[in-house]
PDB file of C-alpha atoms and ligand atoms in Angstrom:
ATOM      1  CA  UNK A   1      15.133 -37.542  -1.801  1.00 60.00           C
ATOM      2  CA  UNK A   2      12.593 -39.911  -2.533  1.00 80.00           C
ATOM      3  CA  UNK A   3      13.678 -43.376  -4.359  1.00 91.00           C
ATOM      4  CA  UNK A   4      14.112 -43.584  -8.018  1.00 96.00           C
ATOM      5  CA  UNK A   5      10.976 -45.849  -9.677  1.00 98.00           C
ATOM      6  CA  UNK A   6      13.496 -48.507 -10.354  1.00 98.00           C
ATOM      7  CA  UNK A   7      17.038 -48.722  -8.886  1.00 98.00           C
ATOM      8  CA  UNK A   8      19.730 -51.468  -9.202  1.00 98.00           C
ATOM      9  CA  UNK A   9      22.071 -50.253  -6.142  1.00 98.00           C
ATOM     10  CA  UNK A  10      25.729 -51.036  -5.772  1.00 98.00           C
ATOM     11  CA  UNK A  11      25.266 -54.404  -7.953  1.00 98.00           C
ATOM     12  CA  UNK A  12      28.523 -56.633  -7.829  1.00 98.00           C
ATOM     13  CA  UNK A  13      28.242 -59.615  -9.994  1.00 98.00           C
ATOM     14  CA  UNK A  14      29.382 -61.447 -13.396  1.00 96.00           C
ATOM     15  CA  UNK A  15      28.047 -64.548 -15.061  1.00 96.00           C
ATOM     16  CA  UNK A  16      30.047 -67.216 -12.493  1.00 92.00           C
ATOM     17  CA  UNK A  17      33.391 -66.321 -13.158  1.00 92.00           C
ATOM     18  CA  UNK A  18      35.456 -62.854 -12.347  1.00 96.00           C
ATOM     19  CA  UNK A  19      32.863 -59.830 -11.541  1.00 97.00           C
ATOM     20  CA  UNK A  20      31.557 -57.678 -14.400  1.00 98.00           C
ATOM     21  CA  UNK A  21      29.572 -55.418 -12.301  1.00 98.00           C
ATOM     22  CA  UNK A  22      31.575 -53.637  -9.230  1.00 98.00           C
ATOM     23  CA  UNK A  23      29.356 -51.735  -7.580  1.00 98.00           C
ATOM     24  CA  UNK A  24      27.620 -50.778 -10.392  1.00 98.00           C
ATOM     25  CA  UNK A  25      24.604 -48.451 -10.076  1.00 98.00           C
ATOM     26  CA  UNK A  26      21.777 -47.270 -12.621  1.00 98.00           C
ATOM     27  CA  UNK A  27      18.591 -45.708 -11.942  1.00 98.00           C
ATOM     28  CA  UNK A  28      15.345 -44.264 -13.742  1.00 98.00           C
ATOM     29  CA  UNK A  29      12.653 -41.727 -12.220  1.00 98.00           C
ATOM     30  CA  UNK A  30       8.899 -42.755 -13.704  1.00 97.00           C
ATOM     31  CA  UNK A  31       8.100 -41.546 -17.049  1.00 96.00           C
ATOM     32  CA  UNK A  32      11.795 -39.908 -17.430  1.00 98.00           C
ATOM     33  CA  UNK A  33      14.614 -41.801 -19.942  1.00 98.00           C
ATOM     34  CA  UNK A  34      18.253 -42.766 -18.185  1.00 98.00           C
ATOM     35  CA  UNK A  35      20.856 -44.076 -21.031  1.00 98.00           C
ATOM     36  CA  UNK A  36      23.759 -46.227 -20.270  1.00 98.00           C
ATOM     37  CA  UNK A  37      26.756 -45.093 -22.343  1.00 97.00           C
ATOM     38  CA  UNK A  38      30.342 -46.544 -22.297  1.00 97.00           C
ATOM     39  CA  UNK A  39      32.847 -48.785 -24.386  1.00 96.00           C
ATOM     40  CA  UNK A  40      32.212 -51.864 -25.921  1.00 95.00           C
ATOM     41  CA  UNK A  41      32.513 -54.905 -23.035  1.00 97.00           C
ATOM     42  CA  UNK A  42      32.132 -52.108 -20.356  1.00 97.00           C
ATOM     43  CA  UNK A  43      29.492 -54.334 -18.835  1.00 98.00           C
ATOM     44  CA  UNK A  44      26.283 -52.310 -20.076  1.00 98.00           C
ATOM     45  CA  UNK A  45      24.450 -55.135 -21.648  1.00 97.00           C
ATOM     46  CA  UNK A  46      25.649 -57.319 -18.140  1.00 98.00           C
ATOM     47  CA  UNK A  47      23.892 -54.355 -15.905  1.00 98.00           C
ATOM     48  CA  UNK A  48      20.500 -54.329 -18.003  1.00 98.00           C
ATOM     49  CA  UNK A  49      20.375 -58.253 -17.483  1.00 98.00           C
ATOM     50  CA  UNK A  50      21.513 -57.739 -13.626  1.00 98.00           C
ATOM     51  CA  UNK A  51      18.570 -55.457 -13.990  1.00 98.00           C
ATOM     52  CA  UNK A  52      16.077 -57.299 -15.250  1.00 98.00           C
ATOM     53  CA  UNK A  53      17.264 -60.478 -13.394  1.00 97.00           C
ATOM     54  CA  UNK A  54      18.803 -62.608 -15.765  1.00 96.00           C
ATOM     55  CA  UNK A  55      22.556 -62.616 -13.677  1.00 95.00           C
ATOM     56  CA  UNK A  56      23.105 -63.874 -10.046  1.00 91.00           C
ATOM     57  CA  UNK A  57      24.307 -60.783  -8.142  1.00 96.00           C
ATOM     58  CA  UNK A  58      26.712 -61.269  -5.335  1.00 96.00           C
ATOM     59  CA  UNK A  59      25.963 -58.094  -3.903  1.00 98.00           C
ATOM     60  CA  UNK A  60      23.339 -55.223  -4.267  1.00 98.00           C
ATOM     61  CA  UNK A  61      19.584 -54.912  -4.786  1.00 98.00           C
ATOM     62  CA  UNK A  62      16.874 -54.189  -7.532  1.00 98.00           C
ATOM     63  CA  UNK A  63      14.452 -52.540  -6.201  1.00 98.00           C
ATOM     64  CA  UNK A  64      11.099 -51.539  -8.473  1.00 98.00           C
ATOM     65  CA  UNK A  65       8.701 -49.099  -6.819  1.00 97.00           C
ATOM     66  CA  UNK A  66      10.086 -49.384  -3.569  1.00 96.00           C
ATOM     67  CA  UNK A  67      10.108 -53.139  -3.699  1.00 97.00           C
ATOM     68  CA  UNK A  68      13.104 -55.288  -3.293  1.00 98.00           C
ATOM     69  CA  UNK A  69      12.969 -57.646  -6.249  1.00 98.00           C
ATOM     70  CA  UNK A  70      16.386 -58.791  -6.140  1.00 98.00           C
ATOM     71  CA  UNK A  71      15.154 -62.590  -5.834  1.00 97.00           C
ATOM     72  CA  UNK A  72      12.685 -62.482  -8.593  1.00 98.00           C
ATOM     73  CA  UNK A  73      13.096 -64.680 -11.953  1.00 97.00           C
ATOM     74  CA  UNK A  74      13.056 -62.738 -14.824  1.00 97.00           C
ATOM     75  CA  UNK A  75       9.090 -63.766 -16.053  1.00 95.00           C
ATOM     76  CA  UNK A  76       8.457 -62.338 -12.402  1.00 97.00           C
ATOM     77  CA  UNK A  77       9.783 -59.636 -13.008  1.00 97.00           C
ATOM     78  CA  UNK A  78       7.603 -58.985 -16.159  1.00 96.00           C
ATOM     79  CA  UNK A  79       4.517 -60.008 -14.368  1.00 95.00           C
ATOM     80  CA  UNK A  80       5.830 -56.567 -11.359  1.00 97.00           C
ATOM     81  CA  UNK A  81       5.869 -54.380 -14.925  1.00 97.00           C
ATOM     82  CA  UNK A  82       9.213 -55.002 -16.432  1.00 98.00           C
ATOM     83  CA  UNK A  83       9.667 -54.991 -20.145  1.00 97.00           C
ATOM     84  CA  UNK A  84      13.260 -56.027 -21.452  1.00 97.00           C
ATOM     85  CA  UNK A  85      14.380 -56.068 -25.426  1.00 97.00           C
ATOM     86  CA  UNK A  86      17.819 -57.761 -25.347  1.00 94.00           C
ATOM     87  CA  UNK A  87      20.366 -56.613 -27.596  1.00 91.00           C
ATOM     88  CA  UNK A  88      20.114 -59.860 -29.855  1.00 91.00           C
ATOM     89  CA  UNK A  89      17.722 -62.111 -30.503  1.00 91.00           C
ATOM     90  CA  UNK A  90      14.939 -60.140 -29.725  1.00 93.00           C
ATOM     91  CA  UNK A  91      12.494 -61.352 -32.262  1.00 96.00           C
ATOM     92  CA  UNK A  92      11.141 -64.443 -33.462  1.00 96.00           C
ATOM     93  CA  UNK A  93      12.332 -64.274 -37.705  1.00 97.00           C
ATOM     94  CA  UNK A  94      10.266 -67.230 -38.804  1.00 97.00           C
ATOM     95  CA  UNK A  95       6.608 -65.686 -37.216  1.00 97.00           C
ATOM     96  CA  UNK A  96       4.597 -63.215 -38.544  1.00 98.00           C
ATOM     97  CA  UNK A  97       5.048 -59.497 -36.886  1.00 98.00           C
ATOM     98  CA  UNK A  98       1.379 -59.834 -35.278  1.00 97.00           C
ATOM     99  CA  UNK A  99       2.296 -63.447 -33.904  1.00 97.00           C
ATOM    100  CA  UNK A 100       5.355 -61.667 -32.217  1.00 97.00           C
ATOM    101  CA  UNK A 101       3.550 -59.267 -30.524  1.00 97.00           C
ATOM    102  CA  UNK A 102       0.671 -62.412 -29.300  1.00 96.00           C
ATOM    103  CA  UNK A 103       3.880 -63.699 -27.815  1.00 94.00           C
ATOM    104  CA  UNK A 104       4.974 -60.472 -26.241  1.00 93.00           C
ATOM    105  CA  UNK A 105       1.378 -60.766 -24.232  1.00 94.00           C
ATOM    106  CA  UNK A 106       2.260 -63.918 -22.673  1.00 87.00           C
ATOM    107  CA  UNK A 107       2.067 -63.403 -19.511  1.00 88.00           C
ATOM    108  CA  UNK A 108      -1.820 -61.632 -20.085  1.00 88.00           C
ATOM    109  CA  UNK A 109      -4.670 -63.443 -19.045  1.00 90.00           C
ATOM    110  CA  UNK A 110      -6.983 -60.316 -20.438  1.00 93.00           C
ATOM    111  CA  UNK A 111      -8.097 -58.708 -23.624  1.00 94.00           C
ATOM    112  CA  UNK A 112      -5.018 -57.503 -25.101  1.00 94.00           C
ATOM    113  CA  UNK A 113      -6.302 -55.869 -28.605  1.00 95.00           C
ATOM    114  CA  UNK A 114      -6.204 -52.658 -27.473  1.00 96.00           C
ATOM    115  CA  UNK A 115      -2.646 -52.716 -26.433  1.00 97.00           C
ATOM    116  CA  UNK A 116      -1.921 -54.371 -30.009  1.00 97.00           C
ATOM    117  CA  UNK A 117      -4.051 -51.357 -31.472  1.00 97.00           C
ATOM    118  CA  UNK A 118      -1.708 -48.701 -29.232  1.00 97.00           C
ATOM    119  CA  UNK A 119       1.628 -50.802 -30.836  1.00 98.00           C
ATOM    120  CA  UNK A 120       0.103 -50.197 -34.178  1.00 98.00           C
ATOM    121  CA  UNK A 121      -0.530 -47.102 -33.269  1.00 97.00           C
ATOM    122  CA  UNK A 122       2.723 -46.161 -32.521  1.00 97.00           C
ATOM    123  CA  UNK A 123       4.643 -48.300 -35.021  1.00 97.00           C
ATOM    124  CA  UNK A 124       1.843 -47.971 -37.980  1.00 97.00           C
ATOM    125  CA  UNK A 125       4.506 -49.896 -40.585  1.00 97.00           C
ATOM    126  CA  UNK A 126       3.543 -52.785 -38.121  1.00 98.00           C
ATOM    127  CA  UNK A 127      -0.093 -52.791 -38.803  1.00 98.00           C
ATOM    128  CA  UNK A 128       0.968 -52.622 -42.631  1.00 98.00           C
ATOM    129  CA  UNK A 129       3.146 -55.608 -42.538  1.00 98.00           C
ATOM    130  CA  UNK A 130       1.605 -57.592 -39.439  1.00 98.00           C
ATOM    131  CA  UNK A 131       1.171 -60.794 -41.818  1.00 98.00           C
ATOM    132  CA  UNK A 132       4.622 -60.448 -42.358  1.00 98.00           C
ATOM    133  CA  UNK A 133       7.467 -62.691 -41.256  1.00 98.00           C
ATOM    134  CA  UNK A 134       9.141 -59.951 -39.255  1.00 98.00           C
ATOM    135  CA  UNK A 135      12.702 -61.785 -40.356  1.00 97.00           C
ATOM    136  CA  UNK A 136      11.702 -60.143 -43.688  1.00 97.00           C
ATOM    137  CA  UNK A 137      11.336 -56.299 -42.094  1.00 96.00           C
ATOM    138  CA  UNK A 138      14.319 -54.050 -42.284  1.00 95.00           C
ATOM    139  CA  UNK A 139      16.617 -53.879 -39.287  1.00 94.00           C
ATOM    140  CA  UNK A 140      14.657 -50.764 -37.540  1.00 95.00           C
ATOM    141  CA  UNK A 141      11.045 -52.547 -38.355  1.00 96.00           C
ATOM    142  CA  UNK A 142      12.948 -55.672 -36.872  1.00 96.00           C
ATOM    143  CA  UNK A 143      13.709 -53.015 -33.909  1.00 96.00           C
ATOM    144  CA  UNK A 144      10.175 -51.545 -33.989  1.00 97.00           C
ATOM    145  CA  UNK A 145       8.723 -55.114 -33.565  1.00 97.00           C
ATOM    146  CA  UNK A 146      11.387 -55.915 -30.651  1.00 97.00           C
ATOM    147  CA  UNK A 147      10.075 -52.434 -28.731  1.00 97.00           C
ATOM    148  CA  UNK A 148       6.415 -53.566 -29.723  1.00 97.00           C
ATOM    149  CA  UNK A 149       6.462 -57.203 -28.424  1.00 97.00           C
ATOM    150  CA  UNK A 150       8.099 -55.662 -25.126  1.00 97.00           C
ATOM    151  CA  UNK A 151       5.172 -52.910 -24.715  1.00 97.00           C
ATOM    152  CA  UNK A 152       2.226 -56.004 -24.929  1.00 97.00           C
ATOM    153  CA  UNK A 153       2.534 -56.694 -21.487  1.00 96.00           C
ATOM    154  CA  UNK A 154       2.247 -52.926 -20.727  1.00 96.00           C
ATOM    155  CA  UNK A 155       5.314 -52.575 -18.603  1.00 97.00           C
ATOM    156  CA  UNK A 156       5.857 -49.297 -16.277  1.00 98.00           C
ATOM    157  CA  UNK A 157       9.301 -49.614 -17.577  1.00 98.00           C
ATOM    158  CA  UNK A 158      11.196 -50.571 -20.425  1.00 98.00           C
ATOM    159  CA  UNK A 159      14.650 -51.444 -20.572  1.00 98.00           C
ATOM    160  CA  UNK A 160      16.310 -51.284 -24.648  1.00 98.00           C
ATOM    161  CA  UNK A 161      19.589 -52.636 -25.244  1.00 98.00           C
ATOM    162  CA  UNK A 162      20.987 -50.986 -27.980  1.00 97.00           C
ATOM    163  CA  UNK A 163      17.302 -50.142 -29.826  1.00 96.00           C
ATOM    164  CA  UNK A 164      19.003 -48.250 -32.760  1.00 95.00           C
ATOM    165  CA  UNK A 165      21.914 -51.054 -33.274  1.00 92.00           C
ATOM    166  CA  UNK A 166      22.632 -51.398 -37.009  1.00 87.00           C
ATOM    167  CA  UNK A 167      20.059 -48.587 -38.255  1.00 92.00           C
ATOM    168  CA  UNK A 168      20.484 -45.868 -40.307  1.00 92.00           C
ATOM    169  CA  UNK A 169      20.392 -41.921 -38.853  1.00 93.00           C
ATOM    170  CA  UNK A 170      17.015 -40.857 -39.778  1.00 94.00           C
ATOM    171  CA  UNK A 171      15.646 -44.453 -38.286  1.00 94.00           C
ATOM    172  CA  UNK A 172      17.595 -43.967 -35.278  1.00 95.00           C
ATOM    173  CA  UNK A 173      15.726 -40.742 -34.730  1.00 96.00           C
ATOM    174  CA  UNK A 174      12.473 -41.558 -35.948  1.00 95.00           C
ATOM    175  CA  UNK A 175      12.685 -44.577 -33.217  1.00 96.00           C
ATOM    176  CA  UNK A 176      14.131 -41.830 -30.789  1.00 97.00           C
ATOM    177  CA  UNK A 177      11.176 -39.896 -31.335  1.00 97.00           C
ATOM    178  CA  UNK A 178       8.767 -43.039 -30.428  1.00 97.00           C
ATOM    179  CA  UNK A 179      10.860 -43.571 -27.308  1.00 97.00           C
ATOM    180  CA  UNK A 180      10.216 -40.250 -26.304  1.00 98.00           C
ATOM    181  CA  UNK A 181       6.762 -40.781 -26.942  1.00 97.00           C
ATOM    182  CA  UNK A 182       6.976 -43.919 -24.780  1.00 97.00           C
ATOM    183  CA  UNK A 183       8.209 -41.979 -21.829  1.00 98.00           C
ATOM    184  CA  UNK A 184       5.904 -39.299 -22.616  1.00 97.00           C
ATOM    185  CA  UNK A 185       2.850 -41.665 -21.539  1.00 96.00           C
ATOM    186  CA  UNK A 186       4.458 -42.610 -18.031  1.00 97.00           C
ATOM    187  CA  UNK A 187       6.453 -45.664 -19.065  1.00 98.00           C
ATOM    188  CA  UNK A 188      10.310 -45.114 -17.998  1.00 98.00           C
ATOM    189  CA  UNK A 189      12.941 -45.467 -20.102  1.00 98.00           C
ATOM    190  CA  UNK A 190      16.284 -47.486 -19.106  1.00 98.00           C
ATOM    191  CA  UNK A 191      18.597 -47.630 -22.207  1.00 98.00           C
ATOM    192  CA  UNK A 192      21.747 -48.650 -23.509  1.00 98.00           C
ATOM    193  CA  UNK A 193      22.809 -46.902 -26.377  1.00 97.00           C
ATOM    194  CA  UNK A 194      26.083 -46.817 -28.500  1.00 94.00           C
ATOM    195  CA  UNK A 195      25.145 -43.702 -30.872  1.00 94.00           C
ATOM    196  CA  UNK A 196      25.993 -41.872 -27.046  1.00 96.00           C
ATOM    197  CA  UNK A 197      25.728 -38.109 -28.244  1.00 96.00           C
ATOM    198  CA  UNK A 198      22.273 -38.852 -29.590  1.00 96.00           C
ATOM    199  CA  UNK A 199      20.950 -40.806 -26.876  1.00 97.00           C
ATOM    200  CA  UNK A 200      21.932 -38.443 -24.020  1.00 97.00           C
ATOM    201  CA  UNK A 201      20.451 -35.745 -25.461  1.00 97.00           C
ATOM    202  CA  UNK A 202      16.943 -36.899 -25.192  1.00 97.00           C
ATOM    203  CA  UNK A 203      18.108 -38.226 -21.568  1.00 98.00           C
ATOM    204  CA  UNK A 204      16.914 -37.388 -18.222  1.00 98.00           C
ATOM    205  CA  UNK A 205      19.958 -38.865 -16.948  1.00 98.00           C
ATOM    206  CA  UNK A 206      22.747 -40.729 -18.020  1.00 98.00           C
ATOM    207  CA  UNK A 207      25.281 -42.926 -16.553  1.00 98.00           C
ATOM    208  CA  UNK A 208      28.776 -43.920 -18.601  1.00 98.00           C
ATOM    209  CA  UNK A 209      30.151 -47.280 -17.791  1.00 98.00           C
ATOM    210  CA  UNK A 210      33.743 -48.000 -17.908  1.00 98.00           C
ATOM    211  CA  UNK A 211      35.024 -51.559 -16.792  1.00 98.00           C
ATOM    212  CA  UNK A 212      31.740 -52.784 -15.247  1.00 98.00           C
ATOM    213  CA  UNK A 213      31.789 -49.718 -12.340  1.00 98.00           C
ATOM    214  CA  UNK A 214      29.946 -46.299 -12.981  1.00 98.00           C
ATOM    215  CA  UNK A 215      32.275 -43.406 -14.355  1.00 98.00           C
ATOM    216  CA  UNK A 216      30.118 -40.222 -14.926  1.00 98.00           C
ATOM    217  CA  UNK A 217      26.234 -39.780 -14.037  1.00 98.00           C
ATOM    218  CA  UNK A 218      24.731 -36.612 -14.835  1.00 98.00           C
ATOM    219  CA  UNK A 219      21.911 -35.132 -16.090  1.00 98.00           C
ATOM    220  CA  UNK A 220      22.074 -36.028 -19.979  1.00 97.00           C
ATOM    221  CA  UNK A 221      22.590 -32.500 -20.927  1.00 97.00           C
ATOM    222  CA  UNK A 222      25.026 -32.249 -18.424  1.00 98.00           C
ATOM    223  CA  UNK A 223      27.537 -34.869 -19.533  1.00 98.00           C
ATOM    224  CA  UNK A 224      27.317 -33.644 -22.892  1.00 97.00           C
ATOM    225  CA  UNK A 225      28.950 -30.380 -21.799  1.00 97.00           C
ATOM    226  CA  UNK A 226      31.606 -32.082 -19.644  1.00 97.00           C
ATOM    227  CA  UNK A 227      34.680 -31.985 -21.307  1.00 96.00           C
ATOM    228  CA  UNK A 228      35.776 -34.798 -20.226  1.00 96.00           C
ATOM    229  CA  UNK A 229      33.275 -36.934 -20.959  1.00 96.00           C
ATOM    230  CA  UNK A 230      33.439 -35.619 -24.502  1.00 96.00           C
ATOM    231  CA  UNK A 231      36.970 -36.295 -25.044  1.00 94.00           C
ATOM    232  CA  UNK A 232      36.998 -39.513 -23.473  1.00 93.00           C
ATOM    233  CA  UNK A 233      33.400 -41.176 -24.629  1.00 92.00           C
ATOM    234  CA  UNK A 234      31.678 -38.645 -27.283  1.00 91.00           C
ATOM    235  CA  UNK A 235      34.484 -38.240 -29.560  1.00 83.00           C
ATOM    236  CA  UNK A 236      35.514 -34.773 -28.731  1.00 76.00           C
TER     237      UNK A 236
HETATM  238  N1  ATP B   1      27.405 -64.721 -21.166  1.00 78.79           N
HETATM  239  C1  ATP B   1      28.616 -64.299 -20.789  1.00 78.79           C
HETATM  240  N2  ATP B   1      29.466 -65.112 -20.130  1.00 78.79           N
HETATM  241  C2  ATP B   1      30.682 -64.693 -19.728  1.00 78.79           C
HETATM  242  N3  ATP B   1      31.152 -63.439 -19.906  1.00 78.79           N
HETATM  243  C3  ATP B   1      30.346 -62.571 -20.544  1.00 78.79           C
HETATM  244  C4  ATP B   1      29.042 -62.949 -21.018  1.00 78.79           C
HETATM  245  N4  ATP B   1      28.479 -61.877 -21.615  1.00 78.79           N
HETATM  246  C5  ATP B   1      29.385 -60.887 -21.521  1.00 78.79           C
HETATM  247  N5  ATP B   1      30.500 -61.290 -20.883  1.00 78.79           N
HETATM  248  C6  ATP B   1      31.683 -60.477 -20.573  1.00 78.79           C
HETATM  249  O1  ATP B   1      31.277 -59.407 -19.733  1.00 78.79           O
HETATM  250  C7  ATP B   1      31.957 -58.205 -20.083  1.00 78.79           C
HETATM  251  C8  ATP B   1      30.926 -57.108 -20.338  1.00 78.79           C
HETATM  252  O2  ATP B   1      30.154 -57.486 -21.470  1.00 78.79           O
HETATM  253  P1  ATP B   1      28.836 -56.737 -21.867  1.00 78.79           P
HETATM  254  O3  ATP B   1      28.207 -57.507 -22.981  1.00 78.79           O
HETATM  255  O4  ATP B   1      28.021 -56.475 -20.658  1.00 78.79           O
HETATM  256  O5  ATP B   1      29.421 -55.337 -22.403  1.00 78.79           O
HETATM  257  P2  ATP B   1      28.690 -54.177 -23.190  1.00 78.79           P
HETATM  258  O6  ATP B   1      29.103 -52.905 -22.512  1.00 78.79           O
HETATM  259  O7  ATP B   1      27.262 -54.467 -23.332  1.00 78.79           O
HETATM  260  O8  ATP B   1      29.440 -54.266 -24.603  1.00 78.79           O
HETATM  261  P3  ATP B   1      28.876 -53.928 -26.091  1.00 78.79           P
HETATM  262  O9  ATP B   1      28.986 -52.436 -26.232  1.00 78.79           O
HETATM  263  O10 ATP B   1      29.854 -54.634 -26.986  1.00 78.79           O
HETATM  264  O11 ATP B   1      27.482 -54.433 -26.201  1.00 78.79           O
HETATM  265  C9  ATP B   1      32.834 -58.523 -21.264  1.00 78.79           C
HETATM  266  O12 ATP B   1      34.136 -58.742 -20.793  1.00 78.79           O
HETATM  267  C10 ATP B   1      32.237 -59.804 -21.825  1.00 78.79           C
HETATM  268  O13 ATP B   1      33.233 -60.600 -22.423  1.00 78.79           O
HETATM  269 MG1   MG B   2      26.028 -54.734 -24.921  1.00 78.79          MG
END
C-alpha cells in the first residue's frame, strides 16, 4: 500500500520526563480527514505537537509526502506545508481579525490577498468583523479566525486541536461543515476532537487514544459501529 500523505510512525516520546507517546501512530491520506479521539490526558494534544514537531521524540519518524521530517523545527515544518491550530492560545486577542490572519502569512514572501479573499470566503463573518479585535468575536469566530490564520500559509495539511472546544452544537457543525469543505479542496485533515461521535462521522479514519498508545483505528464509520468503542469512548 502506498504511504499515507503524512505519517507519524511508532512515535515514543514525552516532554523530558516519563513517555507520553508509546508507540503511538496517526496517519492522514491527502484530501481525506483522520480524528484523534480518546480521554482527557490520553496524550492527543502531545501526538499533534509530536506531529507537528514541537516534542523531542525518542523514537519514531514524521514523515510528510514521503519525506522524513523528523528533524525539522516546527516553522520548517510550516514552510514543507504544515498548518497547526493548538488547542489554546491560538489567536492573538488584542489584534484585529485581519492582522491575525497577516500574521498567519508569515512565512510568505508572495502576494497573499487572494488566500485572505479564500479565508473570507470561507469564514464570511471574518470579512464582516476583520477590523475587529478578534478577542471580542465569540468563541467559534475566535475558532474560525484560529482555522483562518492556519490556512494563510496554504498548508497541504492542517492539523486542529480541538476546533469545536467550548462551542455550541449548531457552531460545531457549521465549522464541521467548513472542515469538510477544507478537505474537499485537497488539504488533509488531522484532528483532535472531544465531541467524538460527531467528529468520526465526517472521518475518513479515526484513531482512539488511550494512555498515550493507539487503542482502535478504523475507518470513522467503522468505529462508530464497534460496540466496544461505543461503550467504552462514545457513551454507549
Ligand atoms: N507541557 C507538558 N509538560 C509535561 N507534561 C505534559 C505537558 N503537556 C501535557 N502533559 C502531560 O501529558 C499527558 C497527555 O496530555 P495531553 O495534553 O496530550 O492529553 P490530551 O489527550 O490532549 O488531553 P485533553 O483531552 O485534556 O486535551 C498528560 O498526563 C499531561 O499531564
Ligand atoms: Mg488536548
Amino acid at each position: 500500500m502506498a504511504e499515507p500523505f503524512l505519517i507519524g510512525e511508532a512515535m515514543t516520546g514525552g516532554y523530558g520526563g516519563a513517555d507520553i507517546l508509546h508507540s503511538c501512530t496517526i496517519a492522514v491520506e491527502k484530501g481525506e480527514i483522520a480524528v484523534i479521539v480518546g480521554p482527557n490526558g490520553a496524550g492527543k494534544s502531545t501526538a499533534m505537537k509530536a506531529v507537528f514537531g514541537m516534542l523531542r521524540l525518542r523514537e519514531g519518524r514524521v514523515r510528510l509526502a514521503g519525506e522524513d521530517i523528523t528533524a525539522l523545527s516546527p516553522q520548517d515544518r510550516v514552510a514543507k506545508g504544515m498548518g497547526f491550530v493548538p488547542q489554546t492560545h491560538n489567536i492573538f486577542g488584542s489584534m484585529t481579525v485581519e492582522e491575525n490572519l497577516e500574521m498567519g502569512a508569515f512565512i510568505r514572501r508572495d502576494d497573499f490577498a487572494d488566500t485572505m479573499t479564500q479565508v473570507y470566503d470561507l469564514f464570511p463573518i471574518l470579512k464582516q468583523k476583520r477590523h475587529q479585535p478578534a478577542g471580542e468575536l465569540s468563541g467559534g469566530q475566535r475558532q474560525q479566525v484560529a482555522v483562518g490564520r492556519a490556512l494563510m500559509t496554504q498548508p497541504s495539511v492542517l492539523m486542529l486541536d480541538e476546533p469545536t472546544a467550548g462551542v455550541s452544537p449548531i457552531v460545531m457543525d457549521e465549522l464541521f461543515d467548513r472542515i469538510i469543505e477544507v478537505a474537499r479542496s485537497g488539504i488533509s485533515i488531522l484532528m483532535v476532537e472531544q465531541n467524538a461521535r460527531q467528529a468520526l462521522d465526517i472521518a475518513d479514519k479515526g484513531y482512539v487514544l488511550v494512555q498515550g498508545a493507539n487503542r482502535f483505528t478504523d475507518t470513522g464509520r467503522a468505529l462508530l459501529a464497534d460496540p466496544e468503542v461505543r461503550r467504552s469512548f462514545l457513551g454507549g
